[in-house]
């Protein structure tokens, strides 16, 4: 059986990256992540990401490029990440998060990212610096 997938977005706007602080479960609460969630049956990764960002942040967003690679979360579950452009709306922590922050490349180390998000965050920041 193939792995289940969690999709997440490196949402970039104005040269900054959006970081979201998890409010649950207790073992992850307070850690920061790229917002996203589980891909459901019948959805593409991109479709799942658009839905998750709408639900969690109240924004319309467009996936741009997949960041190469995938990162194991637990047996049978992997994380995939896309860079994302905002189309409309101002992100607010509607679901699963209690704080959002826009970070410049130099600020990305100021929050405690989930370990599994760090490689994708590093790549997103590398691209932000080049842009
Ligand atoms: N997750 C993660 N990194 C992200 C988004 C989610 O490691 N950027 C993990 C946390 C949960 C699982 O994926 O273990 C499902 O996420 P959620 O509870 O947000 O659906």
PDB file of C-alpha atoms in Angstrom, residues 3-60:
ATOM      1  CA  UNK A   3       2.060   5.971   1.911  1.00  0.00           C
ATOM      2  CA  UNK A   4      -0.538   8.521   3.001  1.00  0.00           C
ATOM      3  CA  UNK A   5       0.514  12.087   2.317  1.00  0.00           C
ATOM      4  CA  UNK A   6       0.461  15.310   4.304  1.00  0.00           C
ATOM      5  CA  UNK A   7       0.757  18.330   2.013  1.00  0.00           C
ATOM      6  CA  UNK A   8       2.095  21.660   3.220  1.00  0.00           C
ATOM      7  CA  UNK A   9       2.676  25.081   1.737  1.00  0.00           C
ATOM      8  CA  UNK A  10       5.694  27.362   1.854  1.00  0.00           C
ATOM      9  CA  UNK A  11       3.496  30.455   1.493  1.00  0.00           C
ATOM     10  CA  UNK A  12       5.666  33.336   0.293  1.00  0.00           C
ATOM     11  CA  UNK A  13       4.633  36.955  -0.034  1.00  0.00           C
ATOM     12  CA  UNK A  14       6.647  40.152  -0.145  1.00  0.00           C
ATOM     13  CA  UNK A  15       9.903  38.265   0.381  1.00  0.00           C
ATOM     14  CA  UNK A  16       8.683  36.587   3.547  1.00  0.00           C
ATOM     15  CA  UNK A  17       7.678  33.055   4.502  1.00  0.00           C
ATOM     16  CA  UNK A  18       4.551  32.249   6.513  1.00  0.00           C
ATOM     17  CA  UNK A  19       5.079  30.205   9.686  1.00  0.00           C
ATOM     18  CA  UNK A  20       2.160  28.765  11.655  1.00  0.00           C
ATOM     19  CA  UNK A  21       2.266  27.704  15.310  1.00  0.00           C
ATOM     20  CA  UNK A  22       0.393  24.482  16.043  1.00  0.00           C
ATOM     21  CA  UNK A  23      -2.209  24.459  18.779  1.00  0.00           C
ATOM     22  CA  UNK A  24      -2.605  20.639  18.884  1.00  0.00           C
ATOM     23  CA  UNK A  25      -1.926  17.827  19.600  1.00  0.00           C
ATOM     24  CA  UNK A  26      -0.152  18.461  22.928  1.00  0.00           C
ATOM     25  CA  UNK A  27       3.140  16.915  21.773  1.00  0.00           C
ATOM     26  CA  UNK A  28       3.294  19.281  18.767  1.00  0.00           C
ATOM     27  CA  UNK A  29       1.577  22.368  20.224  1.00  0.00           C
ATOM     28  CA  UNK A  30       3.840  25.409  20.265  1.00  0.00           C
ATOM     29  CA  UNK A  31       6.026  24.130  17.435  1.00  0.00           C
ATOM     30  CA  UNK A  32       5.968  25.927  14.085  1.00  0.00           C
ATOM     31  CA  UNK A  33       5.140  24.427  10.703  1.00  0.00           C
ATOM     32  CA  UNK A  34       4.342  25.096   7.108  1.00  0.00           C
ATOM     33  CA  UNK A  35       0.528  25.014   7.108  1.00  0.00           C
ATOM     34  CA  UNK A  36      -1.210  22.062   5.459  1.00  0.00           C
ATOM     35  CA  UNK A  37      -2.848  18.740   6.193  1.00  0.00           C
ATOM     36  CA  UNK A  38      -3.765  15.308   4.925  1.00  0.00           C
ATOM     37  CA  UNK A  39      -4.400  14.623   1.250  1.00  0.00           C
ATOM     38  CA  UNK A  40      -7.790  12.908   0.933  1.00  0.00           C
ATOM     39  CA  UNK A  41      -8.634  10.080  -1.487  1.00  0.00           C
ATOM     40  CA  UNK A  42      -9.472  11.433  -4.951  1.00  0.00           C
ATOM     41  CA  UNK A  43      -7.544  14.678  -4.466  1.00  0.00           C
ATOM     42  CA  UNK A  44      -4.275  15.640  -6.072  1.00  0.00           C
ATOM     43  CA  UNK A  45      -1.627  17.036  -3.758  1.00  0.00           C
ATOM     44  CA  UNK A  46      -2.202  20.503  -5.176  1.00  0.00           C
ATOM     45  CA  UNK A  47      -5.980  20.253  -4.688  1.00  0.00           C
ATOM     46  CA  UNK A  48      -5.501  19.124  -1.096  1.00  0.00           C
ATOM     47  CA  UNK A  49      -3.159  22.007  -0.417  1.00  0.00           C
ATOM     48  CA  UNK A  50      -5.570  24.600  -1.827  1.00  0.00           C
ATOM     49  CA  UNK A  51      -8.359  23.132   0.354  1.00  0.00           C
ATOM     50  CA  UNK A  52      -6.221  22.981   3.490  1.00  0.00           C
ATOM     51  CA  UNK A  53      -5.000  26.564   3.147  1.00  0.00           C
ATOM     52  CA  UNK A  54      -8.576  27.735   2.608  1.00  0.00           C
ATOM     53  CA  UNK A  55      -9.780  25.862   5.714  1.00  0.00           C
ATOM     54  CA  UNK A  56      -6.854  26.659   8.003  1.00  0.00           C
ATOM     55  CA  UNK A  57      -5.994  30.201   6.956  1.00  0.00           C
ATOM     56  CA  UNK A  58      -9.028  31.514   5.037  1.00  0.00           C
ATOM     57  CA  UNK A  59      -7.017  32.339   1.941  1.00  0.00           C
ATOM     58  CA  UNK A  60      -7.063  31.462  -1.736  1.00  0.00           C
TER      59      UNK A  60
END
